Amino acid sequence: MMLRPFGLASALATALALATPAHAVTELQWWHAMTGANNDVVNKLAAEFNASQSDYKVMPSFKGGYPDTMNAGIAAFRAGNAPHIIQVFEVGTATMMSATGAIKPVYQLMKDAGEPFDPKAYLPTITGYYSTSKGEMLSFPFNSSSTVMWINKDGLKKAGVAEIPKTWPEVFEAAKKLKAAGHATCGFSNAWASWVHIEQFSAWHNVAIGTKANGLDGFDTELKFNSPLHVKHLQNLIDLQKDKTYDYAGRANAGEARFGSGECAIFLTSSGYYGTAKGTAKFDFTAAPMPYYPDVAGAPQNSIIGGASLWVMGGKKPEEYKGVAKFFAFLSDTNRQARLHQESGYLPITKAAYDKTKADGFYEKNPILETPLKELTNKEPTENSRGLRFGNMVQMRDVWAEEMEAALAGKKTAQEALDAAVSRGNAMLRTFEKTAK
């Protein structure tokens, strides 16, 4: 009789033990802006990390384009339900830096978690963008890229263009031939209008976008991209837009499909477009360096990075931060970084991954993927080509694009449009400067 209660209690304890997990898995929310082939990369990385250990589970979630994702993350932080990790494009860096309390700096995260972390192991042309003046990494580089010129080799051949153009005048001439050969709606085009025609254009020609090393040396910077060279370039686009030798394709990257479809045989956009191009283009293609004006002394200089980094949001539990740190260490693995670079077209973030890719002879068979790296390292960076860090940059890009669009539509001259873009942008910088102090 005495055994029955004990047996009942034992059975109950066993049932409870079976119903309770051995340990709870800590979920880590990762908000991102990747679409198409790059969305697949994100999901694959999360799945691989989740399978590599049993303590943490990274949960990727697409939140729209880059501006949408950043705005969603900021709104979520204010509401008290921010994700652990948020992907923010490079022009959001100043905004994230100034958000005191909203972020957990990566260098501090890795130190607190006791994870191996050496900032010098990462490519300085990439990490410099996301670090303090002391070299402390604030965010984790993820999908870094640069602008390249995508070329439909079959299209050029058919149009009688014997060599891939290197200069802007050569691009203009090639585009005229392409238009005459059947590309009636687009001789050449680009995505990310302000990134290509203001930000990268300026660095590639070693002219200032703004003072204070384009804002890297202080938020009290002033814009300067209404120079004679900038005006000359925009005027050329205005003239060519009239008969579709050049055809504007929008502020973001939706227009990239015009290259994959064969409509535009010359198209400037991110090197990170490689995965999509490989999966959609039915013609022989390559990526060439950005064109330059040969009468500009010292051009080409070097390009600057685009893409995005991973920011860790503030207010999370120590155990959650430990998981994020382990995920970042997982992403830094040399073999994984080399594979990511080779499959996606985004740049390797570590020196070891770059060295491994070279040593494996990958670039000999796939020169496309070394093009952005050659651009970034073409020459030692100057005050005009180290990068940029402007406050309110997301909103400013829209203002810059709005003024460019007005000029392309014939509503303003090139000088009027760029003067207005600079004036309106400077007003936004002063507003940001006050809030960032």
CSV table of C-alpha atoms in Angstrom, one decimal:
chain,number,residue,atom,x,y,z
A,1,MET,CA,0.0,0.0,0.0
A,2,MET,CA,2.9,2.4,0.7
A,3,LEU,CA,4.4,1.8,-2.7
A,4,ARG,CA,1.4,3.1,-4.7
A,5,PRO,CA,1.7,6.8,-3.7
A,6,PHE,CA,5.4,6.7,-4.3
A,7,GLY,CA,4.9,5.0,-7.7
A,8,LEU,CA,2.3,7.6,-8.6
A,9,ALA,CA,4.7,10.5,-7.7
A,10,SER,CA,7.5,8.9,-9.6
A,11,ALA,CA,5.4,8.4,-12.7
A,12,LEU,CA,4.3,12.1,-12.4
A,13,ALA,CA,7.9,13.3,-12.1
A,14,THR,CA,8.9,11.2,-15.1
A,15,ALA,CA,6.0,12.6,-17.2
A,16,LEU,CA,7.0,16.1,-16.3
A,17,ALA,CA,10.6,15.6,-17.2
A,18,LEU,CA,9.6,14.2,-20.6
A,19,ALA,CA,7.4,17.2,-21.2
A,20,THR,CA,10.1,19.7,-20.3
A,21,PRO,CA,12.9,20.3,-22.9
A,22,ALA,CA,16.4,19.5,-21.7
A,23,HIS,CA,17.1,23.2,-22.2
A,24,ALA,CA,15.3,26.1,-23.8
A,25,VAL,CA,16.6,27.3,-27.1
A,26,THR,CA,17.2,31.1,-27.2
A,27,GLU,CA,15.7,32.6,-30.3
A,28,LEU,CA,17.5,35.5,-32.0
A,29,GLN,CA,15.5,37.7,-34.4
A,30,TRP,CA,17.4,38.9,-37.5
A,31,TRP,CA,15.6,41.5,-39.6
A,32,HIS,CA,17.0,42.0,-43.1
A,33,ALA,CA,16.4,43.5,-46.6
A,34,MET,CA,17.7,40.8,-48.8
A,35,THR,CA,15.6,39.6,-51.8
A,36,GLY,CA,16.0,37.0,-54.6
A,37,ALA,CA,19.2,35.0,-54.5
A,38,ASN,CA,20.5,37.0,-51.6
A,39,ASN,CA,17.5,36.2,-49.5
A,40,ASP,CA,18.3,32.5,-50.1
A,41,VAL,CA,21.8,33.2,-48.8
A,42,VAL,CA,20.4,34.7,-45.6
A,43,ASN,CA,18.1,31.7,-44.9
A,44,LYS,CA,20.9,29.3,-45.7
A,45,LEU,CA,23.3,30.9,-43.2
A,46,ALA,CA,20.7,30.9,-40.5
A,47,ALA,CA,19.9,27.3,-41.1
A,48,GLU,CA,23.6,26.3,-41.0
A,49,PHE,CA,24.2,28.1,-37.8
A,50,ASN,CA,21.1,26.6,-36.2
A,51,ALA,CA,22.2,23.1,-37.2
A,52,SER,CA,25.7,23.7,-35.9
A,53,GLN,CA,24.6,24.0,-32.3
A,54,SER,CA,21.5,23.6,-30.1
A,55,ASP,CA,21.5,26.6,-27.8
A,56,TYR,CA,20.4,29.3,-30.2
A,57,LYS,CA,18.1,29.7,-33.2
A,58,VAL,CA,18.5,32.6,-35.6
A,59,MET,CA,15.2,33.6,-37.1
A,60,PRO,CA,15.6,35.7,-40.3
A,61,SER,CA,12.8,38.0,-41.3
A,62,PHE,CA,12.5,40.1,-44.4
A,63,LYS,CA,11.3,43.6,-43.6
A,64,GLY,CA,11.4,45.3,-47.1
A,65,GLY,CA,14.0,47.4,-48.7
A,66,TYR,CA,17.0,49.0,-46.9
A,67,PRO,CA,15.2,52.2,-45.8
A,68,ASP,CA,12.1,50.2,-44.7
A,69,THR,CA,14.2,47.7,-42.7
A,70,MET,CA,16.1,50.5,-40.9
A,71,ASN,CA,12.9,52.4,-40.1
A,72,ALA,CA,11.2,49.3,-38.9
A,73,GLY,CA,14.0,48.5,-36.5
A,74,ILE,CA,14.1,52.1,-35.1
A,75,ALA,CA,10.3,52.0,-34.6
A,76,ALA,CA,10.5,48.6,-33.0
A,77,PHE,CA,13.2,49.8,-30.5
A,78,ARG,CA,11.1,52.7,-29.5
A,79,ALA,CA,8.2,50.3,-28.9
A,80,GLY,CA,10.3,48.0,-26.9
A,81,ASN,CA,10.3,45.0,-29.2
A,82,ALA,CA,13.4,45.5,-31.4
A,83,PRO,CA,15.0,42.5,-33.1
A,84,HIS,CA,18.4,41.3,-31.8
A,85,ILE,CA,20.1,41.9,-35.2
A,86,ILE,CA,19.1,44.4,-37.9
A,87,GLN,CA,20.7,44.8,-41.3
A,88,VAL,CA,21.3,48.5,-42.1
A,89,PHE,CA,22.7,49.8,-45.4
A,90,GLU,CA,26.0,51.8,-45.2
A,91,VAL,CA,24.4,55.2,-45.5
A,92,GLY,CA,22.4,54.5,-42.3
A,93,THR,CA,25.7,54.3,-40.3
A,94,ALA,CA,25.6,57.9,-38.9
A,95,THR,CA,22.0,57.5,-37.8
A,96,MET,CA,22.7,54.3,-36.0
A,97,MET,CA,25.9,55.7,-34.4
A,98,SER,CA,24.0,58.6,-33.0
A,99,ALA,CA,21.2,56.4,-31.5
A,100,THR,CA,22.6,56.3,-28.0
A,101,GLY,CA,21.3,53.3,-26.1
A,102,ALA,CA,19.7,51.8,-29.2
A,103,ILE,CA,22.7,49.8,-30.2
A,104,LYS,CA,25.2,47.4,-28.6
A,105,PRO,CA,28.6,48.1,-30.3
A,106,VAL,CA,30.0,44.9,-31.8
A,107,TYR,CA,33.5,45.3,-30.3
A,108,GLN,CA,31.8,45.5,-26.8
A,109,LEU,CA,29.5,42.6,-27.7
A,110,MET,CA,32.4,40.3,-28.6
A,111,LYS,CA,34.4,41.3,-25.6
A,112,ASP,CA,31.6,40.7,-23.1
A,113,ALA,CA,30.8,37.3,-24.7
A,114,GLY,CA,34.5,36.3,-24.6
A,115,GLU,CA,34.4,35.4,-28.3
A,116,PRO,CA,37.6,35.5,-30.4
A,117,PHE,CA,37.6,38.8,-32.2
A,118,ASP,CA,40.4,40.7,-33.9
A,119,PRO,CA,39.3,43.8,-35.9
A,120,LYS,CA,42.6,43.6,-37.9
A,121,ALA,CA,41.5,40.3,-39.4
A,122,TYR,CA,38.8,42.1,-41.4
A,123,LEU,CA,39.5,44.1,-44.6
A,124,PRO,CA,40.2,47.7,-43.6
A,125,THR,CA,38.5,49.2,-46.7
A,126,ILE,CA,35.3,47.7,-45.3
A,127,THR,CA,35.6,47.9,-41.5
A,128,GLY,CA,36.7,51.6,-41.6
A,129,TYR,CA,33.2,52.5,-42.7
A,130,TYR,CA,31.7,51.0,-39.6
A,131,SER,CA,34.3,51.8,-37.0
A,132,THR,CA,35.1,54.7,-34.7
A,133,SER,CA,38.2,56.9,-35.2
A,134,LYS,CA,39.9,54.5,-32.7
A,135,GLY,CA,39.2,51.5,-34.9
A,136,GLU,CA,36.4,50.1,-32.7
A,137,MET,CA,33.9,48.2,-34.8
A,138,LEU,CA,30.4,49.4,-34.1
A,139,SER,CA,28.6,47.0,-36.5
A,140,PHE,CA,29.5,43.8,-38.2
A,141,PRO,CA,30.2,43.9,-41.9
A,142,PHE,CA,27.9,41.6,-43.8
A,143,ASN,CA,27.1,42.2,-47.4
A,144,SER,CA,29.7,44.7,-48.6
A,145,SER,CA,29.8,45.7,-52.3
A,146,SER,CA,30.9,48.4,-54.7
A,147,THR,CA,29.5,49.8,-57.9
A,148,VAL,CA,30.5,48.0,-61.0
A,149,MET,CA,29.5,48.3,-64.7
A,150,TRP,CA,27.6,45.2,-65.8
A,151,ILE,CA,28.1,44.4,-69.5
A,152,ASN,CA,26.1,42.2,-71.9
A,153,LYS,CA,29.0,41.0,-74.0
A,154,ASP,CA,26.7,39.5,-76.6
A,155,GLY,CA,24.8,42.8,-76.9
A,156,LEU,CA,27.9,44.8,-77.4
A,157,LYS,CA,29.2,42.4,-80.0
A,158,LYS,CA,26.0,42.5,-81.9
A,159,ALA,CA,26.1,46.4,-81.8
A,160,GLY,CA,29.6,46.4,-83.2
A,161,VAL,CA,31.3,47.6,-79.9
A,162,ALA,CA,34.6,45.8,-80.1
A,163,GLU,CA,35.9,46.7,-76.6
A,164,ILE,CA,34.3,47.2,-73.2
A,165,PRO,CA,34.2,51.0,-72.6
A,166,LYS,CA,36.5,52.3,-69.9
A,167,THR,CA,35.6,56.0,-69.9
A,168,TRP,CA,32.3,57.9,-69.8
A,169,PRO,CA,32.7,59.2,-73.4
A,170,GLU,CA,33.2,55.6,-74.5
A,171,VAL,CA,30.1,54.5,-72.6
A,172,PHE,CA,28.1,57.2,-74.3
A,173,GLU,CA,29.3,56.2,-77.8
A,174,ALA,CA,28.7,52.5,-77.0
A,175,ALA,CA,25.2,53.3,-75.8
A,176,LYS,CA,24.3,55.1,-79.0
A,177,LYS,CA,25.4,52.0,-81.0
A,178,LEU,CA,23.4,49.7,-78.8
A,179,LYS,CA,20.3,51.9,-79.3
A,180,ALA,CA,20.8,51.8,-83.0
A,181,ALA,CA,21.2,48.0,-82.9
A,182,GLY,CA,17.9,47.3,-81.2
A,183,HIS,CA,18.1,48.5,-77.6
A,184,ALA,CA,15.6,51.2,-78.4
A,185,THR,CA,14.5,51.9,-74.8
A,186,CYS,CA,17.9,51.8,-73.1
A,187,GLY,CA,21.4,52.3,-74.3
A,188,PHE,CA,22.7,52.3,-70.7
A,189,SER,CA,21.2,52.8,-67.2
A,190,ASN,CA,21.9,52.3,-63.6
A,191,ALA,CA,20.3,51.4,-60.2
A,192,TRP,CA,20.8,53.4,-57.0
A,193,ALA,CA,20.9,56.8,-58.8
A,194,SER,CA,22.6,58.9,-56.1
A,195,TRP,CA,25.0,56.1,-55.0
A,196,VAL,CA,26.2,55.7,-58.6
A,197,HIS,CA,26.2,59.3,-59.9
A,198,ILE,CA,27.0,61.2,-56.8
A,199,GLU,CA,28.7,59.1,-54.1
A,200,GLN,CA,30.7,56.6,-56.2
A,201,PHE,CA,31.2,59.1,-59.0
A,202,SER,CA,32.8,61.5,-56.6
A,203,ALA,CA,35.2,59.0,-55.0
A,204,TRP,CA,36.2,57.5,-58.3
A,205,HIS,CA,37.2,61.0,-59.6
A,206,ASN,CA,38.7,62.1,-56.2
A,207,VAL,CA,36.3,65.1,-55.8
A,208,ALA,CA,34.6,65.9,-52.5
A,209,ILE,CA,31.0,65.0,-51.8
A,210,GLY,CA,31.3,67.1,-48.6
A,211,THR,CA,33.8,68.7,-46.2
A,212,LYS,CA,35.4,67.0,-43.2
A,213,ALA,CA,36.3,63.9,-45.3
A,214,ASN,CA,32.8,63.5,-46.5
A,215,GLY,CA,31.6,63.6,-42.9
A,216,LEU,CA,33.9,60.9,-41.5
A,217,ASP,CA,35.8,63.5,-39.5
A,218,GLY,CA,32.7,65.3,-38.0
A,219,PHE,CA,29.0,65.8,-38.3
A,220,ASP,CA,29.6,69.6,-39.0
A,221,THR,CA,30.2,68.7,-42.7
A,222,GLU,CA,28.9,70.6,-45.7
A,223,LEU,CA,28.0,69.2,-49.1
A,224,LYS,CA,30.0,70.1,-52.1
A,225,PHE,CA,28.8,68.0,-55.0
A,226,ASN,CA,27.6,70.9,-57.2
A,227,SER,CA,31.1,71.3,-58.7
A,228,PRO,CA,31.7,71.8,-62.5
A,229,LEU,CA,32.5,68.1,-62.9
A,230,HIS,CA,29.2,67.0,-61.2
A,231,VAL,CA,27.2,69.5,-63.3
A,232,LYS,CA,28.9,68.3,-66.5
A,233,HIS,CA,28.1,64.7,-65.8
A,234,LEU,CA,24.4,65.4,-64.9
A,235,GLN,CA,24.1,67.5,-68.1
A,236,ASN,CA,25.4,64.6,-70.2
A,237,LEU,CA,22.8,62.3,-68.6
A,238,ILE,CA,20.1,64.9,-69.3
A,239,ASP,CA,21.1,65.2,-73.0
A,240,LEU,CA,21.2,61.4,-73.5
A,241,GLN,CA,17.9,60.8,-71.6
A,242,LYS,CA,16.0,62.7,-74.4
A,243,ASP,CA,16.3,59.8,-76.9
A,244,LYS,CA,16.7,57.0,-74.4
A,245,THR,CA,20.5,56.6,-75.0
A,246,TYR,CA,20.5,56.8,-71.3
A,247,ASP,CA,17.3,55.9,-69.4
A,248,TYR,CA,16.8,56.5,-65.7
A,249,ALA,CA,15.8,53.4,-63.8
A,250,GLY,CA,14.8,54.6,-60.4
A,251,ARG,CA,16.2,55.4,-57.0
A,252,ALA,CA,16.6,51.9,-55.7
A,253,ASN,CA,17.4,48.6,-57.5
A,254,ALA,CA,14.2,47.5,-59.1
A,255,GLY,CA,15.6,48.5,-62.4
A,256,GLU,CA,18.3,45.8,-62.3
A,257,ALA,CA,15.8,43.5,-64.0
A,258,ARG,CA,16.3,45.5,-67.1
A,259,PHE,CA,19.9,44.1,-67.4
A,260,GLY,CA,18.9,40.5,-66.7
A,261,SER,CA,16.1,40.7,-69.4
A,262,GLY,CA,18.6,42.1,-72.0
A,263,GLU,CA,16.9,45.4,-72.3
A,264,CYS,CA,19.8,47.4,-71.0
A,265,ALA,CA,23.2,46.0,-72.2
A,266,ILE,CA,25.2,48.4,-70.0
A,267,PHE,CA,24.1,48.8,-66.4
A,268,LEU,CA,25.8,50.2,-63.4
A,269,THR,CA,24.8,48.7,-60.0
A,270,SER,CA,26.1,46.8,-57.1
A,271,SER,CA,28.6,44.0,-57.4
A,272,GLY,CA,26.2,42.1,-55.1
A,273,TYR,CA,23.9,41.8,-58.2
A,274,TYR,CA,26.1,38.9,-59.3
A,275,GLY,CA,23.9,36.1,-57.8
A,276,THR,CA,20.8,37.5,-59.5
A,277,ALA,CA,22.6,38.1,-62.8
A,278,LYS,CA,23.9,34.6,-62.8
A,279,GLY,CA,20.4,33.2,-62.3
A,280,THR,CA,18.5,35.4,-64.8
A,281,ALA,CA,20.8,36.5,-67.6
A,282,LYS,CA,20.5,34.3,-70.8
A,283,PHE,CA,23.6,35.9,-72.4
A,284,ASP,CA,27.3,36.2,-71.8
A,285,PHE,CA,28.0,38.9,-69.3
A,286,THR,CA,30.8,40.4,-67.2
A,287,ALA,CA,31.5,43.2,-64.7
A,288,ALA,CA,33.9,46.0,-65.6
A,289,PRO,CA,35.2,48.9,-63.5
A,290,MET,CA,33.1,52.1,-63.3
A,291,PRO,CA,33.8,54.5,-66.2
A,292,TYR,CA,35.6,57.8,-65.6
A,293,TYR,CA,36.3,61.1,-67.4
A,294,PRO,CA,39.8,60.9,-68.8
A,295,ASP,CA,40.4,64.7,-68.5
A,296,VAL,CA,40.1,64.5,-64.7
A,297,ALA,CA,43.6,64.4,-63.2
A,298,GLY,CA,44.3,61.2,-61.3
A,299,ALA,CA,41.0,59.5,-62.3
A,300,PRO,CA,40.2,56.8,-61.6
A,301,GLN,CA,40.9,57.0,-57.8
A,302,ASN,CA,39.3,54.2,-55.7
A,303,SER,CA,35.7,53.2,-55.1
A,304,ILE,CA,33.9,53.1,-51.8
A,305,ILE,CA,31.8,50.3,-50.3
A,306,GLY,CA,28.1,49.9,-50.5
A,307,GLY,CA,25.9,47.1,-49.0
A,308,ALA,CA,25.1,46.8,-45.4
A,309,SER,CA,26.3,45.7,-42.0
A,310,LEU,CA,24.6,44.0,-39.0
A,311,TRP,CA,23.8,46.2,-36.0
A,312,VAL,CA,23.0,44.7,-32.6
A,313,MET,CA,20.1,46.4,-30.9
A,314,GLY,CA,20.3,47.5,-27.2
A,315,GLY,CA,18.3,46.3,-24.2
A,316,LYS,CA,18.7,42.5,-24.7
A,317,LYS,CA,19.6,39.8,-22.1
A,318,PRO,CA,23.3,38.7,-21.7
A,319,GLU,CA,22.4,35.2,-22.8
A,320,GLU,CA,20.9,36.6,-26.0
A,321,TYR,CA,24.0,38.7,-26.7
A,322,LYS,CA,26.2,35.7,-26.2
A,323,GLY,CA,24.2,33.9,-29.0
A,324,VAL,CA,24.6,36.9,-31.3
A,325,ALA,CA,28.4,36.9,-30.7
A,326,LYS,CA,28.6,33.2,-31.5
A,327,PHE,CA,26.7,33.9,-34.7
A,328,PHE,CA,29.1,36.6,-35.7
A,329,ALA,CA,32.0,34.3,-35.0
A,330,PHE,CA,30.3,31.7,-37.1
A,331,LEU,CA,29.9,34.2,-40.0
A,332,SER,CA,33.6,35.1,-39.8
A,333,ASP,CA,34.8,31.6,-40.5
A,334,THR,CA,37.3,31.7,-43.4
A,335,ASN,CA,35.8,28.9,-45.5
A,336,ARG,CA,32.3,30.3,-45.0
A,337,GLN,CA,33.3,33.8,-45.9
A,338,ALA,CA,35.1,32.6,-49.0
A,339,ARG,CA,32.1,30.6,-50.1
A,340,LEU,CA,29.7,33.5,-49.5
A,341,HIS,CA,31.9,35.8,-51.6
A,342,GLN,CA,32.1,33.3,-54.4
A,343,GLU,CA,28.4,32.5,-54.5
A,344,SER,CA,26.8,35.9,-53.8
A,345,GLY,CA,29.3,38.4,-55.4
A,346,TYR,CA,29.5,40.3,-52.1
A,347,LEU,CA,33.0,41.0,-50.9
A,348,PRO,CA,34.9,38.8,-48.4
A,349,ILE,CA,35.0,40.7,-45.1
A,350,THR,CA,38.2,39.0,-43.8
A,351,LYS,CA,41.7,39.1,-45.2
A,352,ALA,CA,41.9,35.3,-44.8
A,353,ALA,CA,38.9,34.7,-47.0
A,354,TYR,CA,40.2,37.0,-49.7
A,355,ASP,CA,43.6,35.3,-49.6
A,356,LYS,CA,42.0,31.9,-49.7
A,357,THR,CA,39.9,32.8,-52.8
A,358,LYS,CA,43.0,34.1,-54.6
A,359,ALA,CA,45.1,31.0,-53.6
A,360,ASP,CA,42.4,28.7,-54.8
A,361,GLY,CA,42.6,30.3,-58.3
A,362,PHE,CA,39.0,31.3,-58.2
A,363,TYR,CA,39.5,34.8,-59.8
A,364,GLU,CA,41.3,33.3,-62.7
A,365,LYS,CA,38.1,31.5,-63.7
A,366,ASN,CA,35.8,34.2,-62.2
A,367,PRO,CA,37.4,37.6,-62.8
A,368,ILE,CA,34.0,39.3,-62.3
A,369,LEU,CA,34.1,38.9,-58.6
A,370,GLU,CA,37.5,40.5,-58.3
A,371,THR,CA,36.4,43.7,-60.1
A,372,PRO,CA,35.0,45.5,-57.0
A,373,LEU,CA,38.0,44.5,-55.0
A,374,LYS,CA,40.3,46.0,-57.6
A,375,GLU,CA,38.2,49.2,-57.6
A,376,LEU,CA,38.4,49.5,-53.8
A,377,THR,CA,42.1,49.0,-53.7
A,378,ASN,CA,42.9,50.9,-57.0
A,379,LYS,CA,44.8,53.6,-55.1
A,380,GLU,CA,45.4,54.6,-51.5
A,381,PRO,CA,42.2,56.4,-50.3
A,382,THR,CA,42.1,60.1,-50.0
A,383,GLU,CA,40.0,62.5,-47.9
A,384,ASN,CA,37.6,62.4,-50.9
A,385,SER,CA,37.5,58.6,-51.2
A,386,ARG,CA,37.7,57.1,-47.8
A,387,GLY,CA,33.9,56.8,-47.6
A,388,LEU,CA,31.1,59.0,-46.3
A,389,ARG,CA,29.2,59.4,-43.1
A,390,PHE,CA,26.3,61.9,-43.3
A,391,GLY,CA,23.4,62.2,-40.9
A,392,ASN,CA,19.9,61.8,-42.3
A,393,MET,CA,21.5,60.2,-45.3
A,394,VAL,CA,18.5,58.0,-46.0
A,395,GLN,CA,16.3,61.0,-46.4
A,396,MET,CA,19.0,63.0,-48.1
A,397,ARG,CA,19.4,60.4,-50.8
A,398,ASP,CA,15.7,60.9,-51.7
A,399,VAL,CA,16.2,64.6,-51.9
A,400,TRP,CA,19.3,64.2,-54.2
A,401,ALA,CA,17.4,61.8,-56.4
A,402,GLU,CA,14.4,64.1,-56.5
A,403,GLU,CA,16.5,66.9,-57.8
A,404,MET,CA,18.2,64.7,-60.3
A,405,GLU,CA,14.8,63.5,-61.5
A,406,ALA,CA,13.7,67.1,-62.0
A,407,ALA,CA,16.7,67.8,-64.1
A,408,LEU,CA,16.2,64.6,-66.2
A,409,ALA,CA,12.6,65.6,-66.8
A,410,GLY,CA,13.7,69.0,-68.1
A,411,LYS,CA,12.2,71.0,-65.1
A,412,LYS,CA,15.6,72.3,-63.9
A,413,THR,CA,19.1,72.8,-65.3
A,414,ALA,CA,21.9,70.5,-64.1
A,415,GLN,CA,23.3,73.4,-62.1
A,416,GLU,CA,20.0,74.3,-60.5
A,417,ALA,CA,19.2,70.7,-59.5
A,418,LEU,CA,22.6,70.1,-57.9
A,419,ASP,CA,22.6,73.5,-56.2
A,420,ALA,CA,19.2,72.7,-54.7
A,421,ALA,CA,20.3,69.1,-53.7
A,422,VAL,CA,23.3,70.6,-51.9
A,423,SER,CA,21.3,73.4,-50.2
A,424,ARG,CA,18.5,71.1,-49.1
A,425,GLY,CA,20.9,68.5,-47.9
A,426,ASN,CA,22.9,71.0,-45.9
A,427,ALA,CA,19.8,72.0,-44.1
A,428,MET,CA,19.1,68.4,-43.2
A,429,LEU,CA,22.7,68.0,-42.0
A,430,ARG,CA,22.3,71.0,-39.6
A,431,THR,CA,19.2,69.4,-38.2
A,432,PHE,CA,21.0,66.1,-37.6
A,433,GLU,CA,24.0,67.9,-36.1
A,434,LYS,CA,21.8,69.4,-33.4
A,435,THR,CA,20.1,66.1,-32.5
A,436,ALA,CA,23.4,64.2,-32.6
A,437,LYS,CA,25.2,66.4,-30.0
